[in-house]
C-alpha cells in the first residue's frame, strides 16, 4: 500500500535526536513557555525573515489571535468584512467568524486554486477592512497584487500560511513575511509538522506583536498582572523541542516535495488527469499535489484497488457546510466545481523512487 502520507516514517528519521532532546526537556523541569519555545520563536522569525514570531497552540488559534489582536488595537471593528477565498480549509473561515467578523467568499483562479485578484477587486466596498490570502496547497497566492489593492484601499492583509512553510517569491521573500501578519500550523501532516498540535504567528508590526505576546498567554507577559482579555493559546514546550529540530530539515524536505512534483508533472501522461500549474520556482512547496478528474469516485477507487491511497482537499466548500447555513445560498460555481473534481496524490519527503514510479505507472494506465 502506498500511503497518502506516512507520518511514522517522516518522524522515524529523527528518533535518536528526539529521544535525546526529550530527555533534556524532561530533566529541565520547565514544561511551559521555556527556552525551547523562545528559541523556536527566534529561529522561525529568522527563517521567515520577520521581526517577530509568537508560538501558538495551533494554526486556527494563530489566525484567530491575529484578528482578535487587530480588534484590540482598533484596526478592526466587530462586523467588519474580510475577503477570504471560497475554497479553503474550514479553519480559515472559523477564524473570521469566531472573531465577530464577516467572511466574504471570493472565487479562486482556476489555474492556481488561489484567490482571484479580479474577484477581489469586484468585492471591495467600505465595509471590507481586510483580505486573507491563503497559500493553498503550498503555492503562494498572488500576494504582490493583493498587497497593491490593499494599499490602495487601506486594508489589512493576513496570510494563512498553514500549508506554505518555506514557500518564497522570486525575490526570495518567504511566506509569513508577505503581509501584515501571518499564521502557520504545525499540525503533524504539515511541511513543518510537530508531534501534536502547534502553530505560530509572524509579523513585522511591533504593536501587534506586543498584543499577541500577551493575548496568547491570558493577556499578560508578567505573572498575575493582566493587561488585556487573553486566552491560553501557547505553543507547547515539548512541541517546540521537536519543531526546533525539524526546522533544520524543512528546506531539504521542501526540495524533495518539489522533485516529486516535477516527476509527476513530467511523467503523468493520462489525458483524463488534469495536472496542477507549477512555474518551477520556489513559490510552491507542494504541501499537497492536487489533480483534477471528471469522474472522481471512479478514479479514487481505481487507485485504491491498486493500493494507492488518496485524499480529497476538500470535499465540501465552506459555504455549503452545515455550520455556515446562512451562506448556503451563495453562488460560487468555480469553487463548487473544484470541490467536486480535486484529488490529492501521495507526496512527502519520505516517498521512495519506486513508490513515485508506481503512482505514475498506475495513473498512466487509468
Ligand atoms: C489552510 C489552513 N488554515 C488553517 C489550518 C488550521 O491549522 P490547525 O489544524 O493547526 O488548527 C489549516 C490546517 O489544518 C489549514 O490547512
Tab-separated table of C-alpha atoms and ligand atoms in Angstrom:
chain	number	residue	atom	x	y	z
A	1	UNK	CA	0.000	0.000	0.000
A	2	UNK	CA	1.346	3.439	-0.916
A	3	UNK	CA	0.129	5.630	1.908
A	4	UNK	CA	-1.086	9.131	1.245
A	5	UNK	CA	1.295	10.317	3.951
A	6	UNK	CA	3.441	8.133	6.223
A	7	UNK	CA	3.821	10.229	9.359
A	8	UNK	CA	5.577	7.429	11.211
A	9	UNK	CA	8.259	7.246	8.539
A	10	UNK	CA	8.602	11.029	8.432
A	11	UNK	CA	9.331	11.231	12.150
A	12	UNK	CA	11.267	7.979	12.475
A	13	UNK	CA	14.119	9.789	10.688
A	14	UNK	CA	14.662	11.883	13.813
A	15	UNK	CA	14.111	9.248	16.505
A	16	UNK	CA	17.545	9.252	18.226
A	17	UNK	CA	17.652	13.066	18.269
A	18	UNK	CA	14.053	13.259	19.542
A	19	UNK	CA	14.892	10.880	22.370
A	20	UNK	CA	17.987	12.807	23.380
A	21	UNK	CA	16.115	16.112	23.288
A	22	UNK	CA	13.160	14.667	25.175
A	23	UNK	CA	15.498	13.577	27.977
A	24	UNK	CA	16.944	17.097	28.166
A	25	UNK	CA	13.404	18.536	28.192
A	26	UNK	CA	12.357	16.180	30.996
A	27	UNK	CA	15.466	16.991	33.011
A	28	UNK	CA	14.917	20.752	32.574
A	29	UNK	CA	11.822	20.652	34.801
A	30	UNK	CA	10.391	23.550	32.749
A	31	UNK	CA	7.434	22.483	30.639
A	32	UNK	CA	5.528	25.625	29.582
A	33	UNK	CA	6.948	28.714	27.805
A	34	UNK	CA	10.530	27.685	28.427
A	35	UNK	CA	13.695	28.160	26.457
A	36	UNK	CA	12.634	25.860	23.605
A	37	UNK	CA	9.589	27.998	22.754
A	38	UNK	CA	11.749	31.124	22.930
A	39	UNK	CA	14.388	29.528	20.722
A	40	UNK	CA	11.790	28.365	18.214
A	41	UNK	CA	10.224	31.821	18.030
A	42	UNK	CA	13.661	33.312	17.324
A	43	UNK	CA	14.557	30.596	14.810
A	44	UNK	CA	11.254	30.685	12.950
A	45	UNK	CA	11.239	34.508	12.742
A	46	UNK	CA	14.775	34.322	11.320
A	47	UNK	CA	13.706	31.608	8.878
A	48	UNK	CA	10.734	33.648	7.627
A	49	UNK	CA	12.695	36.905	7.736
A	50	UNK	CA	10.266	38.645	10.095
A	51	UNK	CA	10.997	40.709	13.185
A	52	UNK	CA	8.619	38.756	15.408
A	53	UNK	CA	7.245	35.254	15.851
A	54	UNK	CA	4.777	34.181	18.530
A	55	UNK	CA	4.256	30.458	19.034
A	56	UNK	CA	0.646	29.346	19.372
A	57	UNK	CA	-1.367	26.244	20.227
A	58	UNK	CA	-2.336	25.569	16.572
A	59	UNK	CA	-2.998	27.253	13.238
A	60	UNK	CA	-6.634	28.120	13.906
A	61	UNK	CA	-5.711	29.878	17.154
A	62	UNK	CA	-2.878	31.696	15.349
A	63	UNK	CA	-5.285	33.084	12.727
A	64	UNK	CA	-7.965	33.931	15.286
A	65	UNK	CA	-5.461	35.692	17.551
A	66	UNK	CA	-4.356	37.909	14.654
A	67	UNK	CA	-7.939	39.099	14.139
A	68	UNK	CA	-8.565	39.494	17.873
A	69	UNK	CA	-5.343	41.478	18.280
A	70	UNK	CA	-6.339	43.815	15.449
A	71	UNK	CA	-9.747	44.248	17.126
A	72	UNK	CA	-7.967	45.001	20.391
A	73	UNK	CA	-5.749	47.598	18.681
A	74	UNK	CA	-8.781	49.194	16.991
A	75	UNK	CA	-7.604	48.399	13.438
A	76	UNK	CA	-10.715	46.235	13.018
A	77	UNK	CA	-14.207	46.603	14.449
A	78	UNK	CA	-16.796	43.869	15.080
A	79	UNK	CA	-18.832	43.285	11.912
A	80	UNK	CA	-16.074	44.390	9.520
A	81	UNK	CA	-15.892	42.335	6.330
A	82	UNK	CA	-12.918	40.128	5.451
A	83	UNK	CA	-12.365	38.892	1.887
A	84	UNK	CA	-11.433	35.238	2.027
A	85	UNK	CA	-11.014	32.541	-0.624
A	86	UNK	CA	-14.174	30.480	-1.031
A	87	UNK	CA	-12.061	27.349	-1.445
A	88	UNK	CA	-10.036	26.965	1.701
A	89	UNK	CA	-9.860	24.739	4.750
A	90	UNK	CA	-12.733	25.487	7.113
A	91	UNK	CA	-10.400	26.809	9.834
A	92	UNK	CA	-9.591	29.911	7.734
A	93	UNK	CA	-13.285	30.805	7.865
A	94	UNK	CA	-13.694	29.909	11.529
A	95	UNK	CA	-11.015	32.439	12.496
A	96	UNK	CA	-13.036	35.235	10.882
A	97	UNK	CA	-16.416	34.135	12.248
A	98	UNK	CA	-15.094	33.432	15.750
A	99	UNK	CA	-13.656	36.960	15.864
A	100	UNK	CA	-17.045	38.565	15.209
A	101	UNK	CA	-16.091	39.500	11.635
A	102	UNK	CA	-17.950	38.690	8.417
A	103	UNK	CA	-16.369	36.427	5.794
A	104	UNK	CA	-16.927	37.422	2.162
A	105	UNK	CA	-16.221	34.407	-0.033
A	106	UNK	CA	-14.172	35.106	-3.148
A	107	UNK	CA	-13.808	32.734	-6.084
A	108	UNK	CA	-10.315	31.408	-6.908
A	109	UNK	CA	-8.297	31.418	-10.103
A	110	UNK	CA	-8.827	28.009	-11.705
A	111	UNK	CA	-5.152	27.713	-12.634
A	112	UNK	CA	-3.614	28.128	-9.169
A	113	UNK	CA	-6.596	27.415	-6.862
A	114	UNK	CA	-5.691	30.691	-5.101
A	115	UNK	CA	-7.882	33.753	-4.572
A	116	UNK	CA	-8.701	35.650	-7.783
A	117	UNK	CA	-7.411	39.205	-7.977
A	118	UNK	CA	-10.192	40.293	-10.337
A	119	UNK	CA	-12.799	38.913	-7.951
A	120	UNK	CA	-11.172	40.721	-5.014
A	121	UNK	CA	-11.411	43.989	-6.918
A	122	UNK	CA	-15.115	43.415	-7.621
A	123	UNK	CA	-15.855	42.935	-3.929
A	124	UNK	CA	-14.075	45.975	-2.475
A	125	UNK	CA	-16.503	48.273	-0.635
A	126	UNK	CA	-16.354	50.426	2.511
A	127	UNK	CA	-17.298	47.501	4.779
A	128	UNK	CA	-14.263	45.468	3.688
A	129	UNK	CA	-11.308	46.018	6.008
A	130	UNK	CA	-9.067	43.015	5.414
A	131	UNK	CA	-8.067	40.351	2.894
A	132	UNK	CA	-6.990	36.859	3.877
A	133	UNK	CA	-4.506	35.341	1.435
A	134	UNK	CA	-4.410	31.560	1.806
A	135	UNK	CA	-1.391	29.944	0.128
A	136	UNK	CA	-3.452	26.899	-0.755
A	137	UNK	CA	-1.753	23.515	-1.185
A	138	UNK	CA	1.626	25.246	-0.604
A	139	UNK	CA	1.561	27.689	-3.534
A	140	UNK	CA	1.845	31.403	-2.820
A	141	UNK	CA	-1.239	33.440	-3.599
A	142	UNK	CA	-0.682	36.416	-5.938
A	143	UNK	CA	0.429	38.420	-2.943
A	144	UNK	CA	2.014	41.299	-4.894
A	145	UNK	CA	-1.324	42.143	-6.489
A	146	UNK	CA	-3.190	41.601	-3.212
A	147	UNK	CA	-0.861	43.996	-1.366
A	148	UNK	CA	-1.242	46.619	-4.105
A	149	UNK	CA	-5.053	46.524	-3.802
A	150	UNK	CA	-4.804	46.568	-0.017
A	151	UNK	CA	-2.526	49.622	-0.003
A	152	UNK	CA	-4.850	51.475	-2.348
A	153	UNK	CA	-7.880	50.826	-0.118
A	154	UNK	CA	-6.062	50.855	3.221
A	155	UNK	CA	-6.872	47.215	4.045
A	156	UNK	CA	-5.090	44.705	6.238
A	157	UNK	CA	-3.607	41.624	4.573
A	158	UNK	CA	-3.344	38.430	6.581
A	159	UNK	CA	-1.646	35.317	5.264
A	160	UNK	CA	-2.952	31.888	6.095
A	161	UNK	CA	0.401	30.181	5.571
A	162	UNK	CA	-0.660	26.925	7.251
A	163	UNK	CA	0.250	24.958	4.114
A	164	UNK	CA	3.192	27.007	2.833
A	165	UNK	CA	6.167	26.907	5.231
A	166	UNK	CA	9.221	27.960	3.237
A	167	UNK	CA	7.470	28.980	0.006
A	168	UNK	CA	9.161	32.096	-1.365
A	169	UNK	CA	8.748	34.777	-4.017
A	170	UNK	CA	11.077	35.391	-6.934
A	171	UNK	CA	12.826	37.995	-4.783
A	172	UNK	CA	13.245	35.350	-2.066
A	173	UNK	CA	10.754	36.739	0.435
A	174	UNK	CA	9.149	33.918	2.368
A	175	UNK	CA	5.548	33.074	3.251
A	176	UNK	CA	4.928	34.689	6.616
A	177	UNK	CA	6.742	37.867	5.568
A	178	UNK	CA	4.464	38.928	2.729
A	179	UNK	CA	1.646	40.657	4.616
A	180	UNK	CA	0.843	42.475	7.857
A	181	UNK	CA	0.646	39.206	9.814
A	182	UNK	CA	0.712	35.509	9.000
A	183	UNK	CA	-0.492	32.325	10.653
A	184	UNK	CA	1.189	28.922	10.441
A	185	UNK	CA	0.021	25.472	11.510
A	186	UNK	CA	2.406	22.770	12.663
A	187	UNK	CA	-0.231	20.022	12.615
A	188	UNK	CA	1.726	16.757	12.130
A	189	UNK	CA	0.932	16.450	8.413
A	190	UNK	CA	2.213	19.922	7.535
A	191	UNK	CA	5.545	20.542	5.739
A	192	UNK	CA	6.869	21.546	9.159
A	193	UNK	CA	4.900	19.293	11.476
A	194	UNK	CA	5.011	18.834	15.244
A	195	UNK	CA	4.197	15.587	17.066
A	196	UNK	CA	0.880	17.075	18.111
A	197	UNK	CA	-0.742	20.474	17.662
A	198	UNK	CA	1.217	23.682	17.225
A	199	UNK	CA	1.162	26.980	15.367
A	200	UNK	CA	2.809	30.392	15.062
A	201	UNK	CA	2.214	33.980	14.035
A	202	UNK	CA	4.826	36.014	12.189
A	203	UNK	CA	4.755	39.785	11.743
A	204	UNK	CA	6.961	42.875	11.466
A	205	UNK	CA	4.492	45.014	13.426
A	206	UNK	CA	5.835	45.744	16.935
A	207	UNK	CA	2.493	46.905	18.363
A	208	UNK	CA	0.695	43.814	17.062
A	209	UNK	CA	3.434	41.511	18.376
A	210	UNK	CA	3.218	43.105	21.795
A	211	UNK	CA	-0.548	42.498	21.989
A	212	UNK	CA	-0.151	38.928	20.698
A	213	UNK	CA	2.548	38.044	23.225
A	214	UNK	CA	0.108	38.966	25.957
A	215	UNK	CA	-3.083	37.741	24.329
A	216	UNK	CA	-1.886	34.171	23.774
A	217	UNK	CA	-0.987	33.937	27.474
A	218	UNK	CA	-4.139	35.101	29.346
A	219	UNK	CA	-3.392	38.754	28.496
A	220	UNK	CA	-0.107	39.084	30.297
A	221	UNK	CA	3.649	38.887	29.990
A	222	UNK	CA	4.061	39.336	33.743
A	223	UNK	CA	2.607	36.774	36.133
A	224	UNK	CA	-0.743	37.725	37.652
A	225	UNK	CA	-0.981	41.212	36.084
A	226	UNK	CA	-3.457	41.114	33.212
A	227	UNK	CA	-3.358	43.974	30.718
A	228	UNK	CA	-5.993	42.716	28.278
A	229	UNK	CA	-8.540	39.975	27.719
A	230	UNK	CA	-6.493	36.998	26.597
A	231	UNK	CA	-6.541	33.256	26.015
A	232	UNK	CA	-4.411	30.221	26.689
A	233	UNK	CA	-3.179	29.678	23.125
A	234	UNK	CA	0.502	28.966	23.808
A	235	UNK	CA	2.828	26.732	21.824
A	236	UNK	CA	3.624	23.705	23.965
A	237	UNK	CA	7.263	23.471	25.087
A	238	UNK	CA	7.640	19.827	24.016
A	239	UNK	CA	6.344	20.630	20.537
A	240	UNK	CA	8.868	23.486	20.332
A	241	UNK	CA	11.598	20.913	21.099
A	242	UNK	CA	10.565	18.848	18.067
A	243	UNK	CA	9.965	21.875	15.850
A	244	UNK	CA	13.398	23.359	16.574
A	245	UNK	CA	14.958	20.138	15.339
A	246	UNK	CA	12.733	19.678	12.330
A	247	UNK	CA	13.072	23.294	11.150
A	248	UNK	CA	16.647	22.496	10.103
A	249	UNK	CA	15.249	19.911	7.642
A	250	UNK	CA	12.396	21.986	6.217
A	251	UNK	CA	14.253	23.269	3.132
A	252	UNK	CA	15.545	19.837	2.131
A	253	UNK	CA	12.096	18.300	2.713
A	254	UNK	CA	10.512	21.006	0.530
A	255	UNK	CA	13.088	20.343	-2.185
A	256	UNK	CA	12.161	16.658	-2.126
A	257	UNK	CA	8.472	17.580	-2.490
A	258	UNK	CA	9.320	19.802	-5.484
A	259	UNK	CA	11.321	16.946	-7.043
A	260	UNK	CA	8.378	14.562	-6.682
A	261	UNK	CA	6.020	17.192	-8.106
A	262	UNK	CA	8.330	17.676	-11.097
A	263	UNK	CA	8.335	13.935	-11.708
A	264	UNK	CA	4.546	13.713	-11.524
A	265	UNK	CA	4.260	16.716	-13.846
A	266	UNK	CA	6.626	15.340	-16.449
A	267	UNK	CA	5.730	11.633	-16.202
A	268	UNK	CA	1.955	11.531	-15.699
A	269	UNK	CA	0.565	11.481	-19.220
A	270	UNK	CA	-3.040	10.308	-18.772
A	271	UNK	CA	-5.348	12.687	-20.615
A	272	UNK	CA	-8.030	12.014	-18.024
A	273	UNK	CA	-5.990	13.708	-15.296
A	274	UNK	CA	-5.562	17.483	-15.154
A	275	UNK	CA	-2.217	18.316	-13.542
A	276	UNK	CA	-1.682	21.363	-11.299
A	277	UNK	CA	0.022	24.531	-12.525
A	278	UNK	CA	3.613	24.948	-11.344
A	279	UNK	CA	6.033	27.576	-12.619
A	280	UNK	CA	9.026	25.555	-11.407
A	281	UNK	CA	10.066	28.161	-8.820
A	282	UNK	CA	10.219	28.026	-5.033
A	283	UNK	CA	6.812	29.698	-4.768
A	284	UNK	CA	5.210	26.261	-4.332
A	285	UNK	CA	6.287	23.863	-1.591
A	286	UNK	CA	3.752	21.177	-2.558
A	287	UNK	CA	2.124	20.568	0.775
A	288	UNK	CA	-0.344	18.800	-1.498
A	289	UNK	CA	-0.185	17.651	-5.108
A	290	UNK	CA	-3.737	18.161	-6.319
A	291	UNK	CA	-5.001	16.903	-9.670
A	292	UNK	CA	-8.475	17.256	-11.149
A	293	UNK	CA	-10.522	14.466	-12.705
A	294	UNK	CA	-14.053	14.292	-14.087
A	295	UNK	CA	-15.282	11.068	-12.540
A	296	UNK	CA	-13.607	11.350	-9.170
A	297	UNK	CA	-15.144	8.376	-7.371
A	298	UNK	CA	-14.101	6.073	-10.176
A	299	UNK	CA	-10.522	7.431	-10.212
A	300	UNK	CA	-10.163	7.232	-6.424
A	301	UNK	CA	-11.436	3.643	-6.267
A	302	UNK	CA	-9.226	2.667	-9.212
A	303	UNK	CA	-6.184	3.936	-7.303
A	304	UNK	CA	-7.393	2.293	-4.097
A	305	UNK	CA	-7.755	-1.032	-5.916
A	306	UNK	CA	-4.132	-0.604	-6.941
A	307	UNK	CA	-3.055	0.102	-3.358
A	308	UNK	CA	-2.610	3.846	-3.738
A	309	UNK	CA	-4.171	5.990	-1.041
A	310	UNK	CA	-5.512	9.450	-1.943
A	311	UNK	CA	-7.381	12.190	-0.059
A	312	UNK	CA	-9.762	14.979	-1.072
A	313	UNK	CA	-8.864	18.553	-0.099
A	314	UNK	CA	-11.682	19.342	0.308
A	315	UNK	CA	-14.955	17.543	-0.446
A	316	UNK	CA	-17.411	20.294	0.659
A	317	UNK	CA	-16.773	24.052	0.303
A	318	UNK	CA	-17.148	26.175	3.469
A	319	UNK	CA	-20.317	27.946	2.259
A	320	UNK	CA	-22.021	24.544	1.817
A	321	UNK	CA	-21.151	23.311	5.321
A	322	UNK	CA	-23.984	22.837	7.807
A	323	UNK	CA	-22.181	25.126	10.245
A	324	UNK	CA	-22.486	28.040	7.775
A	325	UNK	CA	-26.098	27.569	6.745
A	326	UNK	CA	-26.529	31.360	6.350
A	327	UNK	CA	-24.094	31.291	3.442
A	328	UNK	CA	-25.540	28.276	1.618
A	329	UNK	CA	-27.418	30.483	-0.887
A	330	UNK	CA	-24.158	31.798	-2.329
A	331	UNK	CA	-23.419	31.009	-5.945
A	332	UNK	CA	-19.732	30.125	-6.258
A	333	UNK	CA	-19.545	27.839	-9.306
A	334	UNK	CA	-15.746	27.710	-9.690
A	335	UNK	CA	-15.288	26.777	-6.041
A	336	UNK	CA	-18.053	24.182	-6.201
A	337	UNK	CA	-16.614	22.619	-9.344
A	338	UNK	CA	-13.144	22.471	-7.761
A	339	UNK	CA	-14.546	20.685	-4.718
A	340	UNK	CA	-16.191	18.105	-6.979
A	341	UNK	CA	-13.096	17.291	-9.028
A	342	UNK	CA	-9.940	17.549	-6.881
A	343	UNK	CA	-7.884	14.573	-5.713
A	344	UNK	CA	-4.629	14.766	-3.722
A	345	UNK	CA	-1.947	12.253	-4.725
A	346	UNK	CA	0.642	10.907	-2.271
A	347	UNK	CA	3.542	13.318	-1.786
A	348	UNK	CA	6.014	13.504	1.080
A	349	UNK	CA	9.749	13.742	1.715
A	350	UNK	CA	9.926	10.034	2.584
A	351	UNK	CA	8.383	8.669	-0.627
A	352	UNK	CA	10.722	6.287	-2.423
A	353	UNK	CA	11.544	6.457	-6.152
A	354	UNK	CA	9.804	3.133	-6.526
A	355	UNK	CA	6.614	4.470	-4.948
A	356	UNK	CA	6.660	7.571	-7.169
A	357	UNK	CA	7.183	5.398	-10.265
A	358	UNK	CA	4.326	3.115	-9.195
A	359	UNK	CA	1.890	6.053	-8.773
A	360	UNK	CA	2.864	7.317	-12.245
A	361	UNK	CA	2.538	3.877	-13.825
A	362	UNK	CA	-0.883	3.147	-12.331
A	363	UNK	CA	-2.251	6.588	-13.274
A	364	UNK	CA	-0.931	6.263	-16.811
A	365	UNK	CA	-2.827	3.016	-17.260
A	366	UNK	CA	-6.084	4.555	-15.990
B	1	LIG	C1	-5.275	26.453	5.166
B	1	LIG	C2	-5.331	26.075	6.620
B	1	LIG	N1	-5.698	27.011	7.527
B	1	LIG	C3	-5.757	26.747	8.837
B	1	LIG	C4	-5.447	25.495	9.327
B	1	LIG	C5	-5.626	25.247	10.787
B	1	LIG	O1	-4.475	24.787	11.418
B	1	LIG	P1	-4.603	23.822	12.705
B	1	LIG	O2	-5.039	22.479	12.222
B	1	LIG	O3	-3.210	23.807	13.242
B	1	LIG	O4	-5.565	24.473	13.632
B	1	LIG	C6	-5.037	24.500	8.429
B	1	LIG	C7	-4.633	23.150	8.844
B	1	LIG	O5	-5.176	22.316	9.401
B	1	LIG	C8	-5.011	24.789	7.048
B	1	LIG	O6	-4.676	23.851	6.148
